[in-house]
Amino acid sequence: MDPLGGMEQQCEDEKAPRPNREPTLWQALPVLSEQQSRDVELVLAYAAPILDKRQTSRLLKEVSAVHPLPDQTHLKRVRPSRDASRPHLLEILLCLAEPAAGKRSLAELLPQPAVDPRGLGQPFLVPVPAWPPLTRGQFEEARAHWPTSFHEDKHVTRALAGRLFSAQEQVEMQGHMERAVWMAQQAATGGLRAVGAVVVDPASGQVLAMGHDCSSSANPLLHATMVCIDLVAQGQGQGTYDFRPHPACSFAPASTHQGIQAVSVRTLNEDMDMDEDGLPYVCTGYDLYITREPCAMCAMAMVHSRVQRVFYGAPSPDGALGTRFRIHARPDLNHRFQVFHGVLEAQCRQLDPDT
Ligand SMILES: [Zn+2]
């Protein structure tokens, strides 16, 4: 008998609510990195009109050689003039300018004889995008200032448009979040904070752990995420805490030896690595659904246990996956994971008055 199947049976029949097959009234949207979420930053640059079009390719070559702009390769070097009275004129980007830069002559900006300024008009200052755009929104904003190239990440574009998940996937996601909501309600019934979470293996759809906030003055660290990670570890023959006082918190025993399990999750996780014993981390390849945006401690626990994706319902003022921090997308941490917010958001917001 498959012990995980038993867990599923228990979840479906006795514990969790019936899956809601109504059309979804929520949308899972990605929580992107700071770089992907920020407004377009502008820097000043000098440009000049090209008065004699026949000089364009020569000027392009000479100016690019003396001012190569290695950090602004996203900027196109030449654009049509925006002066409506001179619509056929082109303008060429010469070089970046200091923030408080003033008027400069061609002779000051272009070393001669490396650049022959024939065909160029008087230089002028123009704000240009400092960094390459990472999302379509950033691209649209950037190119309003200066023509910009954009290497679109289609995955990000689809995620931002809410088109990443199929209808079937959304039904499954809703089912998992309904379990997390139910767990939060169990916590509230027991006088605990109404936050619930579940850990799912997306490869099989199996629920590996269901937990709720168990924190108390005796153990203030047992937030729902910490509970769930410990429960998954218990399913793997490890774990630390005794959850018998909280019978709704449960886990599915690992169906295979961790080493064998690693084979099935490996293909899912680009960031696959091993702990000091050569085993995959506790949550390698797994998804976590939680009713409320996790705090910094829980987000770091997700980093350490190598969670693959996190779906949360409602944001939190102290949230570390989008609101106060974006710990999942920090380039200086050795594991990054995808985060989506908004699954059953309305129901999740009602659970916890602080959200
Ligand atoms: Zn927490």
Short mmCIF file of C-alpha atoms and ligand atoms in Angstrom, two decimals:
data_model
loop_
_atom_site.label_atom_id
_atom_site.label_comp_id
_atom_site.label_asym_id
_atom_site.label_seq_id
_atom_site.Cartn_x
_atom_site.Cartn_y
_atom_site.Cartn_z
CA MET A 1 0.00 0.00 0.00
CA ASP A 2 1.22 3.44 -0.81
CA PRO A 3 1.44 5.42 2.42
CA LEU A 4 1.16 8.67 0.52
CA GLY A 5 -2.04 7.50 -1.09
CA GLY A 6 -3.34 6.91 2.43
CA MET A 7 -2.54 10.47 3.35
CA GLU A 8 -4.34 11.76 0.29
CA GLN A 9 -7.34 9.66 1.15
CA GLN A 10 -7.37 11.07 4.64
CA CYS A 11 -7.07 14.61 3.35
CA GLU A 12 -9.82 14.22 0.78
CA ASP A 13 -12.31 12.30 2.87
CA GLU A 14 -11.95 13.41 6.43
CA LYS A 15 -9.85 16.47 6.88
CA ALA A 16 -9.80 18.94 4.07
CA PRO A 17 -12.88 20.56 2.54
CA ARG A 18 -14.27 19.35 -0.74
CA PRO A 19 -12.48 20.94 -3.69
CA ASN A 20 -14.36 23.91 -5.00
CA ARG A 21 -14.98 23.49 -8.73
CA GLU A 22 -16.45 26.97 -9.20
CA PRO A 23 -14.56 29.26 -11.56
CA THR A 24 -11.63 30.78 -9.72
CA LEU A 25 -12.05 34.32 -8.43
CA TRP A 26 -8.39 34.70 -7.65
CA GLN A 27 -5.22 35.04 -9.65
CA ALA A 28 -1.75 33.74 -8.79
CA LEU A 29 0.72 36.44 -9.71
CA PRO A 30 4.49 36.23 -9.41
CA VAL A 31 6.49 38.08 -6.80
CA LEU A 32 9.50 39.11 -8.86
CA SER A 33 12.94 40.27 -7.82
CA GLU A 34 13.76 43.87 -6.90
CA GLN A 35 15.43 44.29 -10.28
CA GLN A 36 12.35 43.04 -12.12
CA SER A 37 9.97 45.13 -10.03
CA ARG A 38 11.70 48.50 -9.86
CA ASP A 39 10.88 51.58 -11.85
CA VAL A 40 13.14 52.37 -14.77
CA GLU A 41 16.18 54.30 -13.59
CA LEU A 42 17.42 57.04 -15.90
CA VAL A 43 20.90 58.44 -16.37
CA LEU A 44 21.90 61.50 -18.35
CA ALA A 45 23.68 61.10 -21.65
CA TYR A 46 24.86 63.35 -24.46
CA ALA A 47 23.37 62.90 -27.90
CA ALA A 48 23.72 64.93 -31.10
CA PRO A 49 21.66 65.30 -34.27
CA ILE A 50 23.09 63.75 -37.41
CA LEU A 51 22.66 66.57 -39.91
CA ASP A 52 24.16 64.64 -42.82
CA LYS A 53 22.61 61.18 -42.99
CA ARG A 54 25.35 59.90 -45.29
CA GLN A 55 27.79 60.14 -42.36
CA THR A 56 25.68 57.89 -40.12
CA SER A 57 27.51 54.57 -40.41
CA ARG A 58 30.93 56.20 -40.12
CA LEU A 59 29.86 58.22 -37.06
CA LEU A 60 28.31 55.12 -35.49
CA LYS A 61 31.55 53.20 -35.87
CA GLU A 62 33.81 56.00 -34.64
CA VAL A 63 31.67 57.10 -31.68
CA SER A 64 31.10 53.49 -30.54
CA ALA A 65 34.85 52.88 -30.63
CA VAL A 66 35.70 55.84 -28.35
CA HIS A 67 32.61 55.56 -26.05
CA PRO A 68 31.63 51.87 -26.04
CA LEU A 69 28.98 51.97 -23.18
CA PRO A 70 29.65 48.39 -21.95
CA ASP A 71 26.98 48.61 -19.21
CA GLN A 72 24.34 50.07 -21.55
CA THR A 73 24.41 47.58 -24.40
CA HIS A 74 20.58 47.71 -24.26
CA LEU A 75 20.62 51.25 -25.68
CA LYS A 76 20.31 51.62 -29.43
CA ARG A 77 22.90 54.06 -30.60
CA VAL A 78 20.80 55.96 -33.15
CA ARG A 79 17.18 57.08 -33.04
CA PRO A 80 14.90 59.16 -35.26
CA SER A 81 14.64 62.76 -34.09
CA ARG A 82 11.66 63.61 -31.94
CA ASP A 83 11.65 67.15 -33.28
CA ALA A 84 8.41 67.21 -35.29
CA SER A 85 9.75 69.99 -37.50
CA ARG A 86 12.73 67.82 -38.55
CA PRO A 87 11.20 64.33 -38.83
CA HIS A 88 13.89 62.92 -41.11
CA LEU A 89 16.74 63.74 -38.79
CA LEU A 90 18.56 61.05 -36.84
CA GLU A 91 20.18 61.47 -33.43
CA ILE A 92 23.19 59.57 -32.13
CA LEU A 93 24.02 58.74 -28.52
CA LEU A 94 27.53 60.01 -27.82
CA CYS A 95 28.37 59.11 -24.20
CA LEU A 96 27.03 59.12 -20.63
CA ALA A 97 27.07 62.41 -18.72
CA GLU A 98 27.74 63.24 -15.07
CA PRO A 99 24.53 63.79 -13.04
CA ALA A 100 25.11 67.59 -12.89
CA ALA A 101 26.45 67.84 -16.42
CA GLY A 102 26.09 71.05 -18.41
CA LYS A 103 26.41 72.01 -22.04
CA ARG A 104 29.42 70.58 -23.88
CA SER A 105 30.78 71.08 -27.35
CA LEU A 106 31.49 68.27 -29.81
CA ALA A 107 35.20 68.96 -29.37
CA GLU A 108 34.91 68.39 -25.61
CA LEU A 109 32.96 65.15 -25.99
CA LEU A 110 34.60 63.50 -28.97
CA PRO A 111 38.39 63.04 -29.13
CA GLN A 112 39.81 64.01 -32.47
CA PRO A 113 41.00 62.69 -34.84
CA ALA A 114 39.42 59.41 -33.55
CA VAL A 115 36.01 60.90 -34.34
CA ASP A 116 35.56 63.23 -37.26
CA PRO A 117 32.58 65.40 -36.17
CA ARG A 118 31.54 66.23 -39.74
CA GLY A 119 27.77 65.81 -40.13
CA LEU A 120 26.98 66.25 -36.41
CA GLY A 121 24.97 69.06 -34.89
CA GLN A 122 25.15 70.64 -31.43
CA PRO A 123 25.16 68.03 -28.57
CA PHE A 124 22.27 67.98 -26.08
CA LEU A 125 21.51 66.16 -22.81
CA VAL A 126 18.94 63.36 -22.76
CA PRO A 127 17.84 60.93 -20.01
CA VAL A 128 18.34 57.28 -21.03
CA PRO A 129 17.49 54.00 -19.21
CA ALA A 130 20.41 52.95 -16.97
CA TRP A 131 19.71 49.19 -16.97
CA PRO A 132 18.38 46.66 -19.47
CA PRO A 133 14.62 46.15 -19.05
CA LEU A 134 13.70 42.77 -17.51
CA THR A 135 9.93 42.86 -17.95
CA ARG A 136 7.65 44.11 -20.71
CA GLY A 137 6.45 46.89 -18.41
CA GLN A 138 10.01 48.09 -17.83
CA PHE A 139 10.64 47.86 -21.57
CA GLU A 140 7.64 50.03 -22.45
CA GLU A 141 8.71 52.60 -19.88
CA ALA A 142 12.38 52.51 -20.94
CA ARG A 143 11.81 52.92 -24.64
CA ALA A 144 9.65 55.97 -24.06
CA HIS A 145 12.94 57.68 -23.15
CA TRP A 146 15.36 56.16 -25.65
CA PRO A 147 15.15 53.16 -28.03
CA THR A 148 16.04 50.08 -26.02
CA SER A 149 16.51 46.42 -26.83
CA PHE A 150 14.63 43.83 -24.75
CA HIS A 151 15.36 40.13 -24.36
CA GLU A 152 11.97 39.01 -23.19
CA ASP A 153 11.62 36.20 -20.64
CA LYS A 154 8.38 34.67 -21.90
CA HIS A 155 7.88 32.81 -18.62
CA VAL A 156 7.88 36.12 -16.71
CA THR A 157 5.57 37.79 -19.26
CA ARG A 158 3.06 34.93 -19.02
CA ALA A 159 3.29 34.91 -15.22
CA LEU A 160 2.68 38.67 -14.99
CA ALA A 161 -0.30 38.32 -17.32
CA GLY A 162 -1.73 35.57 -15.07
CA ARG A 163 -1.40 33.03 -17.90
CA LEU A 164 1.20 30.69 -16.39
CA PHE A 165 -1.14 28.09 -14.93
CA SER A 166 -3.68 25.98 -16.78
CA ALA A 167 -7.27 25.68 -15.57
CA GLN A 168 -6.47 22.21 -14.23
CA GLU A 169 -3.42 23.49 -12.37
CA GLN A 170 -5.51 26.27 -10.86
CA VAL A 171 -8.06 23.74 -9.61
CA GLU A 172 -5.22 21.81 -7.94
CA MET A 173 -3.70 24.98 -6.52
CA GLN A 174 -7.05 25.98 -5.09
CA GLY A 175 -7.44 22.54 -3.51
CA HIS A 176 -4.08 22.87 -1.81
CA MET A 177 -4.82 26.37 -0.54
CA GLU A 178 -8.23 25.21 0.71
CA ARG A 179 -6.34 22.68 2.83
CA ALA A 180 -4.11 25.46 4.15
CA VAL A 181 -7.21 27.58 4.94
CA TRP A 182 -8.74 24.62 6.74
CA MET A 183 -5.54 24.20 8.77
CA ALA A 184 -5.64 27.90 9.69
CA GLN A 185 -9.21 27.43 10.89
CA GLN A 186 -8.07 24.47 13.05
CA ALA A 187 -5.43 26.72 14.60
CA ALA A 188 -8.01 29.42 15.33
CA THR A 189 -10.31 26.83 16.92
CA GLY A 190 -7.46 25.87 19.25
CA GLY A 191 -6.77 29.49 20.20
CA LEU A 192 -3.71 29.72 17.98
CA ARG A 193 -2.90 32.16 15.24
CA ALA A 194 -4.94 31.43 12.10
CA VAL A 195 -2.17 30.60 9.64
CA GLY A 196 -2.14 27.29 7.80
CA ALA A 197 0.21 25.66 5.29
CA VAL A 198 0.68 22.51 3.25
CA VAL A 199 3.67 21.04 1.44
CA VAL A 200 3.01 19.32 -1.87
CA ASP A 201 5.19 17.31 -4.22
CA PRO A 202 4.19 18.86 -7.58
CA ALA A 203 5.56 15.87 -9.47
CA SER A 204 2.90 13.59 -7.99
CA GLY A 205 0.40 16.08 -6.55
CA GLN A 206 0.74 14.36 -3.19
CA VAL A 207 0.35 16.31 0.03
CA LEU A 208 3.39 15.62 2.21
CA ALA A 209 2.55 17.76 5.23
CA MET A 210 -0.28 19.87 6.60
CA GLY A 211 0.49 22.27 9.45
CA HIS A 212 -0.70 25.38 11.21
CA ASP A 213 0.87 27.98 13.41
CA CYS A 214 1.72 26.34 16.76
CA SER A 215 3.67 29.21 18.27
CA SER A 216 3.25 29.95 21.94
CA SER A 217 5.21 31.69 24.66
CA ALA A 218 7.02 28.37 25.21
CA ASN A 219 7.94 28.02 21.55
CA PRO A 220 7.54 31.30 19.68
CA LEU A 221 9.27 30.04 16.52
CA LEU A 222 6.70 27.44 15.49
CA HIS A 223 5.13 29.40 12.67
CA ALA A 224 3.16 27.38 10.11
CA THR A 225 6.10 27.18 7.70
CA MET A 226 8.46 25.91 10.42
CA VAL A 227 5.84 23.35 11.44
CA CYS A 228 5.42 22.13 7.86
CA ILE A 229 9.14 21.82 7.18
CA ASP A 230 9.58 19.84 10.40
CA LEU A 231 6.65 17.62 9.44
CA VAL A 232 8.18 16.90 6.02
CA ALA A 233 11.41 16.02 7.82
CA GLN A 234 9.46 13.69 10.12
CA GLY A 235 8.11 11.98 7.03
CA GLN A 236 11.74 11.39 6.08
CA GLY A 237 12.56 9.91 9.50
CA GLN A 238 13.96 13.16 10.88
CA GLY A 239 12.28 16.21 12.43
CA THR A 240 12.49 17.74 15.87
CA TYR A 241 9.13 18.65 17.38
CA ASP A 242 6.35 16.66 18.97
CA PHE A 243 3.09 17.76 17.36
CA ARG A 244 0.82 15.35 19.21
CA PRO A 245 -0.86 18.28 21.05
CA HIS A 246 -1.85 19.55 17.58
CA PRO A 247 -3.52 16.58 15.90
CA ALA A 248 -4.46 18.50 12.74
CA CYS A 249 -0.75 18.81 11.94
CA SER A 250 0.17 15.71 10.00
CA PHE A 251 2.66 14.31 7.54
CA ALA A 252 2.94 11.56 4.98
CA PRO A 253 5.81 9.15 5.57
CA ALA A 254 8.36 9.28 2.77
CA SER A 255 7.36 6.60 0.28
CA THR A 256 10.90 5.90 -0.79
CA HIS A 257 14.34 6.30 0.59
CA GLN A 258 15.40 9.93 0.32
CA GLY A 259 18.23 8.96 -2.00
CA ILE A 260 15.82 7.37 -4.47
CA GLN A 261 13.38 10.23 -4.08
CA ALA A 262 16.17 12.56 -5.14
CA VAL A 263 16.12 11.05 -8.61
CA SER A 264 12.51 12.07 -9.18
CA VAL A 265 12.88 15.61 -7.87
CA ARG A 266 16.22 16.31 -9.45
CA THR A 267 14.82 17.05 -12.86
CA LEU A 268 12.47 19.64 -11.35
CA ASN A 269 15.03 21.76 -9.63
CA GLU A 270 17.67 23.68 -11.52
CA ASP A 271 19.23 24.67 -8.25
CA MET A 272 19.73 21.09 -7.08
CA ASP A 273 22.36 20.68 -4.44
CA MET A 274 23.08 18.48 -1.47
CA ASP A 275 23.57 18.99 2.24
CA GLU A 276 26.76 17.97 4.02
CA ASP A 277 25.61 14.32 4.09
CA GLY A 278 25.19 14.24 0.32
CA LEU A 279 21.38 14.08 0.59
CA PRO A 280 18.90 16.46 -1.00
CA TYR A 281 17.56 19.11 1.36
CA VAL A 282 14.28 18.50 3.18
CA CYS A 283 12.00 20.26 0.68
CA THR A 284 13.99 19.96 -2.54
CA GLY A 285 11.52 20.11 -5.43
CA TYR A 286 8.46 20.73 -3.23
CA ASP A 287 5.82 23.46 -3.23
CA LEU A 288 4.53 25.17 -0.10
CA TYR A 289 1.06 26.72 0.10
CA ILE A 290 0.47 29.10 2.98
CA THR A 291 -2.43 31.37 3.82
CA ARG A 292 -0.28 34.36 4.80
CA GLU A 293 2.96 35.76 3.44
CA PRO A 294 5.80 34.28 5.51
CA CYS A 295 8.08 36.28 7.79
CA ALA A 296 11.86 36.58 7.35
CA MET A 297 12.60 33.61 9.62
CA CYS A 298 10.25 31.36 7.66
CA ALA A 299 11.54 32.65 4.32
CA MET A 300 15.09 31.78 5.39
CA ALA A 301 13.88 28.33 6.48
CA MET A 302 12.53 27.94 2.93
CA VAL A 303 15.95 28.87 1.57
CA HIS A 304 17.66 26.36 3.86
CA SER A 305 15.21 23.55 3.06
CA ARG A 306 15.35 24.31 -0.70
CA VAL A 307 11.64 24.80 -1.32
CA GLN A 308 10.94 25.07 -5.06
CA ARG A 309 7.85 27.28 -5.17
CA VAL A 310 5.74 29.13 -2.60
CA PHE A 311 2.12 30.16 -3.05
CA TYR A 312 0.65 32.46 -0.47
CA GLY A 313 -2.84 33.86 -0.13
CA ALA A 314 -2.65 37.22 1.62
CA PRO A 315 0.24 39.65 2.05
CA SER A 316 1.57 40.47 5.49
CA PRO A 317 2.99 43.78 6.75
CA ASP A 318 6.08 41.87 7.94
CA GLY A 319 6.19 39.64 4.87
CA ALA A 320 9.57 38.63 3.54
CA LEU A 321 8.39 37.37 0.14
CA GLY A 322 7.39 40.63 -1.47
CA THR A 323 6.17 43.12 1.13
CA ARG A 324 9.20 44.02 3.25
CA PHE A 325 11.81 41.83 1.60
CA ARG A 326 12.13 39.55 -1.40
CA ILE A 327 14.27 36.89 0.20
CA HIS A 328 13.39 34.31 -2.48
CA ALA A 329 15.07 36.38 -5.19
CA ARG A 330 18.19 37.67 -3.47
CA PRO A 331 21.24 37.09 -5.67
CA ASP A 332 23.47 36.83 -2.57
CA LEU A 333 21.68 33.76 -1.17
CA ASN A 334 22.60 30.31 -2.45
CA HIS A 335 19.04 29.20 -3.24
CA ARG A 336 16.29 31.07 -5.01
CA PHE A 337 12.69 29.98 -5.49
CA GLN A 338 9.57 31.15 -7.25
CA VAL A 339 6.85 32.90 -5.28
CA PHE A 340 3.24 33.56 -6.27
CA HIS A 341 0.69 35.50 -4.28
CA GLY A 342 -3.07 35.79 -4.48
CA VAL A 343 -4.26 32.16 -4.35
CA LEU A 344 -7.65 32.34 -2.56
CA GLU A 345 -6.62 35.78 -1.38
CA ALA A 346 -10.03 36.89 -0.14
CA GLN A 347 -10.49 33.81 2.06
CA CYS A 348 -6.93 34.06 3.35
CA ARG A 349 -7.29 37.74 4.23
CA GLN A 350 -10.30 36.97 6.41
CA LEU A 351 -8.34 34.44 8.49
CA ASP A 352 -5.79 36.69 10.07
CA PRO A 353 -6.75 40.21 11.15
CA ASP A 354 -3.21 41.54 10.69
CA THR A 355 -3.09 40.92 6.96
ZN ZN B 1 7.23 33.01 10.17
#
